């Protein structure tokens, strides 16, 4: 790689790595270590083709989506530790704050299947159209629609505070920083 391309790549990584890591954390269900691995793999693949990439961020995002789907398809299950139902804090009914709702939503997102989580992240966090999500996940548009429907229903069941219509628009989106989950 030429020195100028190398410098462009380093500058891109310095500017965009935080946003790309946030996406990777969402795709991996909150597993920061897996997210860092996912981002590193995508950046390694991009580095080798850097001089030929016209839209670097789009390319790296697509590599991350596809790499994560490939991980799911390999079905390498790792041992997970599940936690029984969290204890209810002492508070008035209906007085749940935005931060508590975001935390509950974050935990519920982690309980979705990997495909469901990918569809939710791509459709509602990345705000991609169904056809583009279908192309990225290499499945029919109908599968994206039905998976999104089932995913939202499951989120509503796991976080009843969202209500039947999923009034989550009151909640600011989650973001991930070096200090943890931020609202």
PDB file of C-alpha atoms in Angstrom:
ATOM      1  CA  UNK A   1       0.000   0.000   0.000  1.00  0.00           C
ATOM      2  CA  UNK A   2       1.242   3.466  -0.828  1.00  0.00           C
ATOM      3  CA  UNK A   3       2.106   5.812   2.008  1.00  0.00           C
ATOM      4  CA  UNK A   4      -0.688   8.215   1.044  1.00  0.00           C
ATOM      5  CA  UNK A   5      -3.274   5.405   1.096  1.00  0.00           C
ATOM      6  CA  UNK A   6      -1.929   4.226   4.427  1.00  0.00           C
ATOM      7  CA  UNK A   7      -2.304   7.737   5.874  1.00  0.00           C
ATOM      8  CA  UNK A   8      -5.858   8.035   4.471  1.00  0.00           C
ATOM      9  CA  UNK A   9      -6.777   4.722   6.073  1.00  0.00           C
ATOM     10  CA  UNK A  10      -5.340   5.756   9.453  1.00  0.00           C
ATOM     11  CA  UNK A  11      -7.220   9.067   9.276  1.00  0.00           C
ATOM     12  CA  UNK A  12     -10.481   7.284   8.396  1.00  0.00           C
ATOM     13  CA  UNK A  13     -10.082   4.853  11.304  1.00  0.00           C
ATOM     14  CA  UNK A  14      -9.323   7.694  13.711  1.00  0.00           C
ATOM     15  CA  UNK A  15     -12.429   9.616  12.605  1.00  0.00           C
ATOM     16  CA  UNK A  16     -15.000   6.816  12.203  1.00  0.00           C
ATOM     17  CA  UNK A  17     -13.972   3.971  14.507  1.00  0.00           C
ATOM     18  CA  UNK A  18     -16.231   5.068  17.393  1.00  0.00           C
ATOM     19  CA  UNK A  19     -19.371   5.057  15.243  1.00  0.00           C
ATOM     20  CA  UNK A  20     -18.392   1.782  13.606  1.00  0.00           C
ATOM     21  CA  UNK A  21     -17.719   0.196  17.014  1.00  0.00           C
ATOM     22  CA  UNK A  22     -21.167   1.338  18.194  1.00  0.00           C
ATOM     23  CA  UNK A  23     -22.729  -0.464  15.222  1.00  0.00           C
ATOM     24  CA  UNK A  24     -20.612  -3.557  15.886  1.00  0.00           C
ATOM     25  CA  UNK A  25     -21.737  -3.615  19.535  1.00  0.00           C
ATOM     26  CA  UNK A  26     -25.371  -3.537  18.426  1.00  0.00           C
ATOM     27  CA  UNK A  27     -24.816  -6.292  15.868  1.00  0.00           C
ATOM     28  CA  UNK A  28     -23.148  -8.530  18.454  1.00  0.00           C
ATOM     29  CA  UNK A  29     -25.842  -8.013  21.043  1.00  0.00           C
ATOM     30  CA  UNK A  30     -23.778  -5.892  23.389  1.00  0.00           C
ATOM     31  CA  UNK A  31     -20.691  -8.120  23.482  1.00  0.00           C
ATOM     32  CA  UNK A  32     -17.905  -5.539  23.341  1.00  0.00           C
ATOM     33  CA  UNK A  33     -15.152  -8.087  22.763  1.00  0.00           C
ATOM     34  CA  UNK A  34     -16.992  -9.697  19.857  1.00  0.00           C
ATOM     35  CA  UNK A  35     -17.750  -6.200  18.525  1.00  0.00           C
ATOM     36  CA  UNK A  36     -14.100  -5.228  18.621  1.00  0.00           C
ATOM     37  CA  UNK A  37     -13.217  -8.454  16.788  1.00  0.00           C
ATOM     38  CA  UNK A  38     -15.925  -7.810  14.206  1.00  0.00           C
ATOM     39  CA  UNK A  39     -14.705  -4.271  13.566  1.00  0.00           C
ATOM     40  CA  UNK A  40     -11.074  -5.403  13.401  1.00  0.00           C
ATOM     41  CA  UNK A  41     -11.907  -8.055  10.786  1.00  0.00           C
ATOM     42  CA  UNK A  42     -13.825  -5.487   8.711  1.00  0.00           C
ATOM     43  CA  UNK A  43     -10.971  -2.989   8.923  1.00  0.00           C
ATOM     44  CA  UNK A  44      -8.417  -5.653   7.947  1.00  0.00           C
ATOM     45  CA  UNK A  45     -10.461  -6.564   4.889  1.00  0.00           C
ATOM     46  CA  UNK A  46     -10.841  -2.904   3.955  1.00  0.00           C
ATOM     47  CA  UNK A  47      -7.129  -2.197   4.424  1.00  0.00           C
ATOM     48  CA  UNK A  48      -6.185  -4.706   1.745  1.00  0.00           C
ATOM     49  CA  UNK A  49      -8.517  -3.077  -0.797  1.00  0.00           C
ATOM     50  CA  UNK A  50      -8.294   0.540   0.426  1.00  0.00           C
ATOM     51  CA  UNK A  51      -7.058   2.025  -2.835  1.00  0.00           C
ATOM     52  CA  UNK A  52     -10.041   0.538  -4.709  1.00  0.00           C
ATOM     53  CA  UNK A  53     -12.831   1.425  -2.258  1.00  0.00           C
ATOM     54  CA  UNK A  54     -14.978   4.392  -3.296  1.00  0.00           C
ATOM     55  CA  UNK A  55     -17.182   4.599  -0.194  1.00  0.00           C
ATOM     56  CA  UNK A  56     -15.117   3.301   2.724  1.00  0.00           C
ATOM     57  CA  UNK A  57     -17.729   3.547   5.471  1.00  0.00           C
ATOM     58  CA  UNK A  58     -20.403   1.795   3.409  1.00  0.00           C
ATOM     59  CA  UNK A  59     -17.901  -0.903   2.470  1.00  0.00           C
ATOM     60  CA  UNK A  60     -16.834  -1.513   6.071  1.00  0.00           C
ATOM     61  CA  UNK A  61     -20.451  -1.578   7.313  1.00  0.00           C
ATOM     62  CA  UNK A  62     -21.349  -4.128   4.664  1.00  0.00           C
ATOM     63  CA  UNK A  63     -18.342  -6.272   5.597  1.00  0.00           C
ATOM     64  CA  UNK A  64     -19.455  -6.132   9.250  1.00  0.00           C
ATOM     65  CA  UNK A  65     -23.059  -7.108   8.401  1.00  0.00           C
ATOM     66  CA  UNK A  66     -21.936 -10.016   6.270  1.00  0.00           C
ATOM     67  CA  UNK A  67     -19.248 -11.153   8.694  1.00  0.00           C
ATOM     68  CA  UNK A  68     -21.766 -11.201  11.543  1.00  0.00           C
ATOM     69  CA  UNK A  69     -24.282 -13.142   9.444  1.00  0.00           C
ATOM     70  CA  UNK A  70     -21.528 -15.637   8.600  1.00  0.00           C
ATOM     71  CA  UNK A  71     -20.764 -16.035  12.309  1.00  0.00           C
ATOM     72  CA  UNK A  72     -24.399 -16.847  12.950  1.00  0.00           C
ATOM     73  CA  UNK A  73     -24.537 -19.311  10.097  1.00  0.00           C
ATOM     74  CA  UNK A  74     -21.499 -21.173  11.382  1.00  0.00           C
ATOM     75  CA  UNK A  75     -23.511 -21.831  14.539  1.00  0.00           C
ATOM     76  CA  UNK A  76     -20.513 -21.789  16.781  1.00  0.00           C
ATOM     77  CA  UNK A  77     -22.336 -21.585  20.051  1.00  0.00           C
ATOM     78  CA  UNK A  78     -20.426 -20.234  22.940  1.00  0.00           C
ATOM     79  CA  UNK A  79     -21.386 -20.746  26.511  1.00  0.00           C
ATOM     80  CA  UNK A  80     -23.611 -17.952  27.740  1.00  0.00           C
ATOM     81  CA  UNK A  81     -24.467 -17.151  31.296  1.00  0.00           C
ATOM     82  CA  UNK A  82     -28.109 -16.342  31.757  1.00  0.00           C
ATOM     83  CA  UNK A  83     -29.383 -14.283  34.637  1.00  0.00           C
ATOM     84  CA  UNK A  84     -32.749 -14.984  36.206  1.00  0.00           C
ATOM     85  CA  UNK A  85     -35.352 -12.244  36.200  1.00  0.00           C
ATOM     86  CA  UNK A  86     -33.891  -9.019  37.516  1.00  0.00           C
ATOM     87  CA  UNK A  87     -35.291  -7.835  40.850  1.00  0.00           C
ATOM     88  CA  UNK A  88     -37.738  -4.983  40.660  1.00  0.00           C
ATOM     89  CA  UNK A  89     -36.480  -1.735  42.195  1.00  0.00           C
ATOM     90  CA  UNK A  90     -38.664   0.047  44.723  1.00  0.00           C
ATOM     91  CA  UNK A  91     -40.516   2.666  42.740  1.00  0.00           C
ATOM     92  CA  UNK A  92     -44.012   3.790  41.907  1.00  0.00           C
ATOM     93  CA  UNK A  93     -45.821   1.959  39.103  1.00  0.00           C
ATOM     94  CA  UNK A  94     -45.431   3.824  35.832  1.00  0.00           C
ATOM     95  CA  UNK A  95     -42.593   6.011  37.096  1.00  0.00           C
ATOM     96  CA  UNK A  96     -39.910   4.326  35.020  1.00  0.00           C
ATOM     97  CA  UNK A  97     -37.358   6.823  33.809  1.00  0.00           C
ATOM     98  CA  UNK A  98     -35.986   7.030  30.290  1.00  0.00           C
ATOM     99  CA  UNK A  99     -32.669   5.571  31.385  1.00  0.00           C
ATOM    100  CA  UNK A 100     -34.351   2.548  33.006  1.00  0.00           C
ATOM    101  CA  UNK A 101     -36.399   2.017  29.856  1.00  0.00           C
ATOM    102  CA  UNK A 102     -33.255   2.220  27.688  1.00  0.00           C
ATOM    103  CA  UNK A 103     -31.497  -0.306  29.922  1.00  0.00           C
ATOM    104  CA  UNK A 104     -34.482  -2.653  29.745  1.00  0.00           C
ATOM    105  CA  UNK A 105     -34.624  -2.234  25.978  1.00  0.00           C
ATOM    106  CA  UNK A 106     -30.874  -2.916  25.706  1.00  0.00           C
ATOM    107  CA  UNK A 107     -31.260  -6.127  27.755  1.00  0.00           C
ATOM    108  CA  UNK A 108     -34.251  -7.201  25.664  1.00  0.00           C
ATOM    109  CA  UNK A 109     -32.308  -6.585  22.456  1.00  0.00           C
ATOM    110  CA  UNK A 110     -29.703  -9.030  23.749  1.00  0.00           C
ATOM    111  CA  UNK A 111     -32.410 -11.676  24.218  1.00  0.00           C
ATOM    112  CA  UNK A 112     -33.483 -11.582  20.576  1.00  0.00           C
ATOM    113  CA  UNK A 113     -32.152 -14.206  18.233  1.00  0.00           C
ATOM    114  CA  UNK A 114     -29.162 -13.153  16.183  1.00  0.00           C
ATOM    115  CA  UNK A 115     -31.206 -12.753  13.000  1.00  0.00           C
ATOM    116  CA  UNK A 116     -33.919 -10.811  14.821  1.00  0.00           C
ATOM    117  CA  UNK A 117     -31.306  -8.511  16.345  1.00  0.00           C
ATOM    118  CA  UNK A 118     -29.700  -7.946  12.937  1.00  0.00           C
ATOM    119  CA  UNK A 119     -33.046  -7.028  11.371  1.00  0.00           C
ATOM    120  CA  UNK A 120     -33.927  -4.655  14.231  1.00  0.00           C
ATOM    121  CA  UNK A 121     -30.504  -2.976  14.127  1.00  0.00           C
ATOM    122  CA  UNK A 122     -30.490  -2.606  10.354  1.00  0.00           C
ATOM    123  CA  UNK A 123     -34.128  -1.494  10.031  1.00  0.00           C
ATOM    124  CA  UNK A 124     -34.514   0.756  13.059  1.00  0.00           C
ATOM    125  CA  UNK A 125     -31.009   1.797  14.160  1.00  0.00           C
ATOM    126  CA  UNK A 126     -29.435   2.081  10.724  1.00  0.00           C
ATOM    127  CA  UNK A 127     -32.818   3.071   9.200  1.00  0.00           C
ATOM    128  CA  UNK A 128     -32.297   0.947   6.100  1.00  0.00           C
ATOM    129  CA  UNK A 129     -35.210   0.035   3.814  1.00  0.00           C
ATOM    130  CA  UNK A 130     -36.466  -3.558   3.878  1.00  0.00           C
ATOM    131  CA  UNK A 131     -35.049  -4.314   0.434  1.00  0.00           C
ATOM    132  CA  UNK A 132     -31.555  -3.235   1.462  1.00  0.00           C
ATOM    133  CA  UNK A 133     -31.734  -5.237   4.696  1.00  0.00           C
ATOM    134  CA  UNK A 134     -32.833  -8.267   2.664  1.00  0.00           C
ATOM    135  CA  UNK A 135     -29.910  -7.816   0.293  1.00  0.00           C
ATOM    136  CA  UNK A 136     -27.406  -7.473   3.140  1.00  0.00           C
ATOM    137  CA  UNK A 137     -28.756 -10.508   4.984  1.00  0.00           C
ATOM    138  CA  UNK A 138     -29.240 -12.428   1.728  1.00  0.00           C
ATOM    139  CA  UNK A 139     -32.851 -13.323   2.390  1.00  0.00           C
ATOM    140  CA  UNK A 140     -36.231 -12.404   0.846  1.00  0.00           C
ATOM    141  CA  UNK A 141     -37.914  -9.097   1.721  1.00  0.00           C
ATOM    142  CA  UNK A 142     -40.825 -11.055   3.198  1.00  0.00           C
ATOM    143  CA  UNK A 143     -38.445 -12.678   5.668  1.00  0.00           C
ATOM    144  CA  UNK A 144     -37.230  -9.247   6.759  1.00  0.00           C
ATOM    145  CA  UNK A 145     -40.823  -8.072   7.249  1.00  0.00           C
ATOM    146  CA  UNK A 146     -41.910 -11.118   9.233  1.00  0.00           C
ATOM    147  CA  UNK A 147     -38.720 -11.136  11.289  1.00  0.00           C
ATOM    148  CA  UNK A 148     -39.130  -7.431  12.090  1.00  0.00           C
ATOM    149  CA  UNK A 149     -42.754  -8.029  13.104  1.00  0.00           C
ATOM    150  CA  UNK A 150     -41.851 -10.963  15.381  1.00  0.00           C
ATOM    151  CA  UNK A 151     -38.851  -9.088  16.791  1.00  0.00           C
ATOM    152  CA  UNK A 152     -40.904  -6.039  17.738  1.00  0.00           C
ATOM    153  CA  UNK A 153     -43.568  -8.269  19.284  1.00  0.00           C
ATOM    154  CA  UNK A 154     -40.908 -10.014  21.359  1.00  0.00           C
ATOM    155  CA  UNK A 155     -39.393  -6.679  22.425  1.00  0.00           C
ATOM    156  CA  UNK A 156     -42.840  -5.491  23.520  1.00  0.00           C
ATOM    157  CA  UNK A 157     -43.346  -8.709  25.495  1.00  0.00           C
ATOM    158  CA  UNK A 158     -39.926  -8.391  27.140  1.00  0.00           C
ATOM    159  CA  UNK A 159     -40.343  -4.654  27.840  1.00  0.00           C
ATOM    160  CA  UNK A 160     -44.045  -4.096  28.565  1.00  0.00           C
ATOM    161  CA  UNK A 161     -43.310  -0.418  29.263  1.00  0.00           C
ATOM    162  CA  UNK A 162     -43.072   0.040  25.497  1.00  0.00           C
ATOM    163  CA  UNK A 163     -46.810  -0.573  25.323  1.00  0.00           C
ATOM    164  CA  UNK A 164     -48.785  -2.283  22.565  1.00  0.00           C
ATOM    165  CA  UNK A 165     -47.680   0.238  19.960  1.00  0.00           C
ATOM    166  CA  UNK A 166     -44.052   0.305  21.124  1.00  0.00           C
ATOM    167  CA  UNK A 167     -43.926   3.966  22.096  1.00  0.00           C
ATOM    168  CA  UNK A 168     -40.144   3.967  22.121  1.00  0.00           C
ATOM    169  CA  UNK A 169     -39.891   7.241  20.236  1.00  0.00           C
ATOM    170  CA  UNK A 170     -39.810   8.928  23.650  1.00  0.00           C
ATOM    171  CA  UNK A 171     -36.548   7.128  24.384  1.00  0.00           C
ATOM    172  CA  UNK A 172     -33.376   8.551  22.882  1.00  0.00           C
ATOM    173  CA  UNK A 173     -31.331   5.961  20.970  1.00  0.00           C
ATOM    174  CA  UNK A 174     -28.662   4.001  22.818  1.00  0.00           C
ATOM    175  CA  UNK A 175     -25.055   4.635  22.089  1.00  0.00           C
ATOM    176  CA  UNK A 176     -21.956   2.864  23.227  1.00  0.00           C
ATOM    177  CA  UNK A 177     -18.901   4.706  24.438  1.00  0.00           C
ATOM    178  CA  UNK A 178     -15.778   3.722  26.306  1.00  0.00           C
ATOM    179  CA  UNK A 179     -17.683   4.563  29.501  1.00  0.00           C
ATOM    180  CA  UNK A 180     -20.497   2.111  28.698  1.00  0.00           C
ATOM    181  CA  UNK A 181     -24.027   2.529  27.422  1.00  0.00           C
ATOM    182  CA  UNK A 182     -25.070   6.146  27.050  1.00  0.00           C
ATOM    183  CA  UNK A 183     -28.431   7.665  26.237  1.00  0.00           C
TER     184      UNK A 183
END
